[in-house]
């Protein structure tokens, strides 16, 4: 009994230590965000929170017009995630429930595009956006990310595990393919939908290179560009207390999305790992 308690206690100590090591950068950023400019440069570094969090947040908010940055980034992130999910659901349904000429070749070709991420094809994609006169628009920020081979593969693999008898029973009951898709398959896919939404929302929220290229006006900045602009300063050294305050605020929406969908996200990831 004592040996088991000792092992459990040791395992808890190890886990807590690992969690503290992993989360220390975030904890330290939160501490720095509460300090003054002079305190942020003290050595050894302070590990006790200060009292300047709110003034630092207000300064970061005003310096980069963070309200507008939040709005643009939220629209782009949520909109792209939703469209990706819809297109992935429809494509996966077509691949698994319809027979059409070239299906066996088309799916591998779709997967090959995973080998060509946006940074590799950034020049022709930019030229395309410019030819459409989409520079500094939501279209340029979202359209190149709408197609998702990851989403197609995720839903395709799930649909292949759904018993064929289910679609046959729905057909006997008079349900056509569209009704079967909307009323049966989509509800069954809710955990995968939640998992993909969390992944794609955080992915888009963290975008830096593409928004930097296709936006040049202040009213179309995305969050990572805004954080980078906090570093640019006329002071001798960057105001890391203000930068960390802005960074902590920028982390809140992805964290909120993860917390809202944490159960479905965990179930979706666990479901895929079991296949």
Short mmCIF file of C-alpha atoms in Angstrom, two decimals:
data_model
loop_
_atom_site.label_atom_id
_atom_site.label_comp_id
_atom_site.label_asym_id
_atom_site.label_seq_id
_atom_site.Cartn_x
_atom_site.Cartn_y
_atom_site.Cartn_z
CA UNK A 1 0.00 0.00 0.00
CA UNK A 2 2.77 2.40 0.97
CA UNK A 3 4.70 1.51 -2.18
CA UNK A 4 1.68 2.27 -4.37
CA UNK A 5 1.11 5.62 -2.65
CA UNK A 6 4.77 6.50 -3.10
CA UNK A 7 4.62 5.68 -6.83
CA UNK A 8 1.45 7.72 -7.30
CA UNK A 9 2.96 10.64 -5.41
CA UNK A 10 6.15 10.47 -7.47
CA UNK A 11 4.20 10.34 -10.72
CA UNK A 12 2.16 13.39 -9.67
CA UNK A 13 5.32 15.31 -8.81
CA UNK A 14 6.83 14.46 -12.21
CA UNK A 15 3.65 15.46 -14.06
CA UNK A 16 3.32 18.74 -12.16
CA UNK A 17 6.98 19.53 -12.83
CA UNK A 18 6.56 18.86 -16.56
CA UNK A 19 3.44 21.03 -16.69
CA UNK A 20 5.30 23.89 -14.98
CA UNK A 21 8.21 23.57 -17.42
CA UNK A 22 5.92 23.57 -20.44
CA UNK A 23 3.76 26.46 -19.23
CA UNK A 24 6.60 28.57 -17.79
CA UNK A 25 6.97 30.78 -20.91
CA UNK A 26 3.28 31.68 -20.71
CA UNK A 27 3.47 32.20 -16.94
CA UNK A 28 6.53 34.43 -17.31
CA UNK A 29 4.87 36.41 -20.12
CA UNK A 30 1.90 36.99 -17.81
CA UNK A 31 4.24 38.16 -15.04
CA UNK A 32 6.11 40.54 -17.36
CA UNK A 33 2.80 41.98 -18.58
CA UNK A 34 2.11 43.18 -15.02
CA UNK A 35 5.43 45.05 -14.63
CA UNK A 36 6.59 48.54 -15.47
CA UNK A 37 9.06 49.26 -18.27
CA UNK A 38 12.00 49.48 -15.83
CA UNK A 39 10.96 46.36 -13.90
CA UNK A 40 10.79 44.31 -17.09
CA UNK A 41 14.54 44.87 -17.58
CA UNK A 42 15.65 44.13 -14.03
CA UNK A 43 18.18 41.38 -13.44
CA UNK A 44 17.65 38.85 -12.06
CA UNK A 45 14.19 38.76 -13.65
CA UNK A 46 11.19 39.30 -11.42
CA UNK A 47 9.02 36.26 -10.82
CA UNK A 48 6.42 38.08 -8.73
CA UNK A 49 3.51 39.78 -10.59
CA UNK A 50 3.28 43.54 -10.46
CA UNK A 51 0.29 45.89 -10.61
CA UNK A 52 0.54 47.36 -14.12
CA UNK A 53 -1.40 44.78 -16.13
CA UNK A 54 -4.37 46.97 -16.99
CA UNK A 55 -2.30 50.05 -18.01
CA UNK A 56 -0.09 47.81 -20.17
CA UNK A 57 -3.14 46.22 -21.83
CA UNK A 58 -4.64 49.66 -22.54
CA UNK A 59 -1.37 50.91 -24.04
CA UNK A 60 -1.06 47.83 -26.28
CA UNK A 61 -4.73 48.14 -27.26
CA UNK A 62 -4.39 51.79 -28.27
CA UNK A 63 -1.01 51.45 -29.96
CA UNK A 64 -2.18 48.98 -32.62
CA UNK A 65 -5.97 49.58 -32.55
CA UNK A 66 -6.42 46.08 -31.18
CA UNK A 67 -10.21 46.20 -31.40
CA UNK A 68 -10.02 46.36 -35.19
CA UNK A 69 -7.25 43.73 -35.23
CA UNK A 70 -9.44 41.40 -33.16
CA UNK A 71 -12.37 41.90 -35.51
CA UNK A 72 -10.40 41.20 -38.71
CA UNK A 73 -8.58 38.20 -37.26
CA UNK A 74 -11.77 36.76 -35.77
CA UNK A 75 -13.71 37.08 -39.03
CA UNK A 76 -10.88 35.53 -41.06
CA UNK A 77 -10.23 32.70 -38.59
CA UNK A 78 -13.85 31.73 -37.93
CA UNK A 79 -14.95 32.22 -41.54
CA UNK A 80 -12.10 30.17 -42.97
CA UNK A 81 -12.63 27.37 -40.45
CA UNK A 82 -16.36 27.16 -41.21
CA UNK A 83 -15.89 27.13 -44.99
CA UNK A 84 -13.11 24.54 -44.72
CA UNK A 85 -15.37 22.27 -42.69
CA UNK A 86 -18.29 22.61 -45.11
CA UNK A 87 -16.15 21.90 -48.18
CA UNK A 88 -14.34 19.03 -46.46
CA UNK A 89 -17.63 17.43 -45.42
CA UNK A 90 -19.02 17.65 -48.94
CA UNK A 91 -15.83 16.37 -50.59
CA UNK A 92 -15.51 13.45 -48.16
CA UNK A 93 -19.16 12.54 -48.73
CA UNK A 94 -18.64 12.56 -52.49
CA UNK A 95 -15.51 10.40 -52.26
CA UNK A 96 -17.16 7.77 -50.06
CA UNK A 97 -20.78 7.62 -51.26
CA UNK A 98 -20.65 8.25 -55.00
CA UNK A 99 -18.94 6.39 -57.80
CA UNK A 100 -17.64 8.60 -60.57
CA UNK A 101 -15.00 8.30 -63.25
CA UNK A 102 -11.52 9.18 -62.04
CA UNK A 103 -12.30 8.92 -58.33
CA UNK A 104 -9.38 6.56 -57.68
CA UNK A 105 -6.98 9.05 -59.28
CA UNK A 106 -8.53 12.27 -58.02
CA UNK A 107 -8.18 11.51 -54.32
CA UNK A 108 -4.40 10.81 -54.45
CA UNK A 109 -3.96 13.99 -56.50
CA UNK A 110 -5.83 15.88 -53.80
CA UNK A 111 -3.51 14.44 -51.16
CA UNK A 112 -0.44 15.48 -53.16
CA UNK A 113 -1.41 19.12 -52.66
CA UNK A 114 -0.55 18.60 -48.98
CA UNK A 115 3.07 18.59 -50.13
CA UNK A 116 2.69 22.15 -51.45
CA UNK A 117 1.87 24.44 -48.50
CA UNK A 118 1.09 28.09 -49.11
CA UNK A 119 4.66 29.42 -48.58
CA UNK A 120 5.85 27.22 -51.48
CA UNK A 121 3.22 28.61 -53.90
CA UNK A 122 3.10 32.07 -52.40
CA UNK A 123 4.22 33.99 -55.52
CA UNK A 124 1.63 32.60 -57.98
CA UNK A 125 -1.06 32.84 -55.29
CA UNK A 126 -0.20 36.50 -54.70
CA UNK A 127 -0.26 37.20 -58.45
CA UNK A 128 -3.69 35.58 -58.62
CA UNK A 129 -4.99 37.72 -55.75
CA UNK A 130 -3.57 40.84 -57.39
CA UNK A 131 -5.18 39.96 -60.74
CA UNK A 132 -8.54 39.69 -58.95
CA UNK A 133 -7.89 43.06 -57.25
CA UNK A 134 -8.24 41.37 -53.87
CA UNK A 135 -5.23 42.94 -52.12
CA UNK A 136 -6.29 44.35 -48.73
CA UNK A 137 -9.54 42.39 -48.73
CA UNK A 138 -11.01 39.55 -46.70
CA UNK A 139 -11.09 37.46 -49.88
CA UNK A 140 -7.30 37.48 -50.17
CA UNK A 141 -6.94 36.50 -46.51
CA UNK A 142 -9.38 33.58 -46.71
CA UNK A 143 -9.76 32.08 -50.20
CA UNK A 144 -6.26 30.48 -50.43
CA UNK A 145 -7.03 28.51 -47.24
CA UNK A 146 -10.53 27.25 -48.03
CA UNK A 147 -9.45 23.89 -49.48
CA UNK A 148 -8.25 21.50 -46.79
CA UNK A 149 -6.81 18.11 -47.65
CA UNK A 150 -6.48 17.45 -43.94
CA UNK A 151 -10.21 17.98 -43.46
CA UNK A 152 -11.11 15.83 -46.45
CA UNK A 153 -8.92 13.00 -45.18
CA UNK A 154 -10.32 13.34 -41.66
CA UNK A 155 -13.96 13.08 -42.71
CA UNK A 156 -13.31 10.52 -45.46
CA UNK A 157 -11.68 8.13 -43.02
CA UNK A 158 -14.59 8.58 -40.62
CA UNK A 159 -17.25 8.05 -43.29
CA UNK A 160 -15.54 4.83 -44.37
CA UNK A 161 -16.22 3.44 -40.87
CA UNK A 162 -19.95 4.23 -41.04
CA UNK A 163 -21.83 0.98 -41.82
CA UNK A 164 -23.17 0.83 -45.36
CA UNK A 165 -26.40 -0.57 -43.95
CA UNK A 166 -27.14 2.85 -42.48
CA UNK A 167 -27.33 4.51 -45.89
CA UNK A 168 -29.32 1.57 -47.26
CA UNK A 169 -31.84 1.90 -44.42
CA UNK A 170 -32.11 5.64 -45.03
CA UNK A 171 -32.74 4.98 -48.73
CA UNK A 172 -35.48 2.49 -47.89
CA UNK A 173 -37.10 5.11 -45.66
CA UNK A 174 -37.16 7.52 -48.60
CA UNK A 175 -34.17 9.68 -47.66
CA UNK A 176 -32.14 10.88 -50.62
CA UNK A 177 -28.36 11.41 -50.51
CA UNK A 178 -28.65 15.06 -49.42
CA UNK A 179 -31.06 14.29 -46.60
CA UNK A 180 -28.93 11.35 -45.46
CA UNK A 181 -25.87 13.60 -45.50
CA UNK A 182 -27.47 16.48 -43.55
CA UNK A 183 -29.63 14.56 -41.07
CA UNK A 184 -27.43 11.53 -40.36
CA UNK A 185 -23.79 11.92 -41.36
CA UNK A 186 -23.25 15.50 -40.20
CA UNK A 187 -24.64 14.85 -36.67
CA UNK A 188 -22.43 11.76 -36.46
CA UNK A 189 -19.45 13.93 -37.44
CA UNK A 190 -19.88 16.55 -34.71
CA UNK A 191 -16.78 15.53 -32.73
CA UNK A 192 -14.62 15.60 -35.86
CA UNK A 193 -16.17 18.93 -36.84
CA UNK A 194 -15.29 20.40 -33.44
CA UNK A 195 -11.74 19.06 -33.62
CA UNK A 196 -11.19 20.46 -37.11
CA UNK A 197 -12.72 23.83 -36.16
CA UNK A 198 -10.36 24.22 -33.20
CA UNK A 199 -7.32 23.27 -35.30
CA UNK A 200 -8.20 25.52 -38.23
CA UNK A 201 -9.24 28.47 -36.05
CA UNK A 202 -5.95 28.45 -34.17
CA UNK A 203 -4.03 27.90 -37.42
CA UNK A 204 -5.61 30.96 -39.04
CA UNK A 205 -5.30 33.05 -35.87
CA UNK A 206 -1.55 32.39 -35.94
CA UNK A 207 -1.03 33.34 -39.60
CA UNK A 208 1.72 35.92 -40.19
CA UNK A 209 3.46 35.57 -43.56
CA UNK A 210 0.44 35.58 -45.89
CA UNK A 211 -1.41 38.49 -44.18
CA UNK A 212 1.86 40.43 -44.19
CA UNK A 213 2.08 40.04 -47.98
CA UNK A 214 -1.53 40.66 -49.06
CA UNK A 215 -2.42 43.48 -46.65
CA UNK A 216 -0.79 46.89 -46.54
CA UNK A 217 -3.36 49.02 -44.72
CA UNK A 218 -3.81 49.39 -40.97
CA UNK A 219 -7.49 48.41 -41.03
CA UNK A 220 -6.70 44.93 -42.43
CA UNK A 221 -3.97 43.89 -40.01
CA UNK A 222 -4.19 40.46 -38.43
CA UNK A 223 -3.17 39.64 -34.88
CA UNK A 224 0.37 38.39 -35.44
CA UNK A 225 1.25 41.50 -37.46
CA UNK A 226 -0.21 43.66 -34.71
CA UNK A 227 1.93 41.92 -32.09
CA UNK A 228 5.00 42.38 -34.30
CA UNK A 229 4.22 46.10 -34.57
CA UNK A 230 4.29 46.38 -30.78
CA UNK A 231 7.96 45.44 -30.92
CA UNK A 232 8.72 48.32 -33.31
CA UNK A 233 9.26 51.32 -31.05
CA UNK A 234 11.13 54.61 -30.85
CA UNK A 235 12.44 53.66 -27.42
CA UNK A 236 15.99 52.45 -26.87
CA UNK A 237 14.67 48.97 -26.10
CA UNK A 238 11.25 47.39 -26.74
CA UNK A 239 8.64 47.75 -24.01
CA UNK A 240 8.35 44.05 -23.23
CA UNK A 241 5.74 44.67 -20.57
CA UNK A 242 3.40 46.15 -23.19
CA UNK A 243 4.33 43.51 -25.77
CA UNK A 244 3.60 40.68 -23.33
CA UNK A 245 0.32 42.32 -22.32
CA UNK A 246 -0.76 42.43 -25.96
CA UNK A 247 0.39 38.84 -26.45
CA UNK A 248 -1.62 37.61 -23.46
CA UNK A 249 -4.74 39.37 -24.76
CA UNK A 250 -4.15 37.89 -28.24
CA UNK A 251 -4.06 34.39 -26.73
CA UNK A 252 -7.52 34.68 -25.18
CA UNK A 253 -9.76 33.96 -28.24
CA UNK A 254 -7.96 30.72 -29.26
CA UNK A 255 -7.93 29.67 -25.61
CA UNK A 256 -11.65 30.39 -25.35
CA UNK A 257 -12.40 28.36 -28.48
CA UNK A 258 -10.32 25.47 -27.15
CA UNK A 259 -12.12 25.57 -23.80
CA UNK A 260 -15.56 25.70 -25.43
CA UNK A 261 -14.85 22.69 -27.66
CA UNK A 262 -12.38 20.85 -25.42
CA UNK A 263 -14.58 17.81 -24.87
CA UNK A 264 -15.51 17.33 -28.52
CA UNK A 265 -11.93 18.15 -29.55
CA UNK A 266 -10.50 15.48 -27.25
CA UNK A 267 -13.09 12.93 -28.42
CA UNK A 268 -12.38 13.70 -32.07
CA UNK A 269 -8.61 13.35 -31.65
CA UNK A 270 -9.04 10.13 -29.65
CA UNK A 271 -11.40 8.74 -32.30
CA UNK A 272 -8.87 9.37 -35.06
CA UNK A 273 -5.99 7.89 -33.04
CA UNK A 274 -7.95 4.65 -32.64
CA UNK A 275 -8.40 4.17 -36.39
#
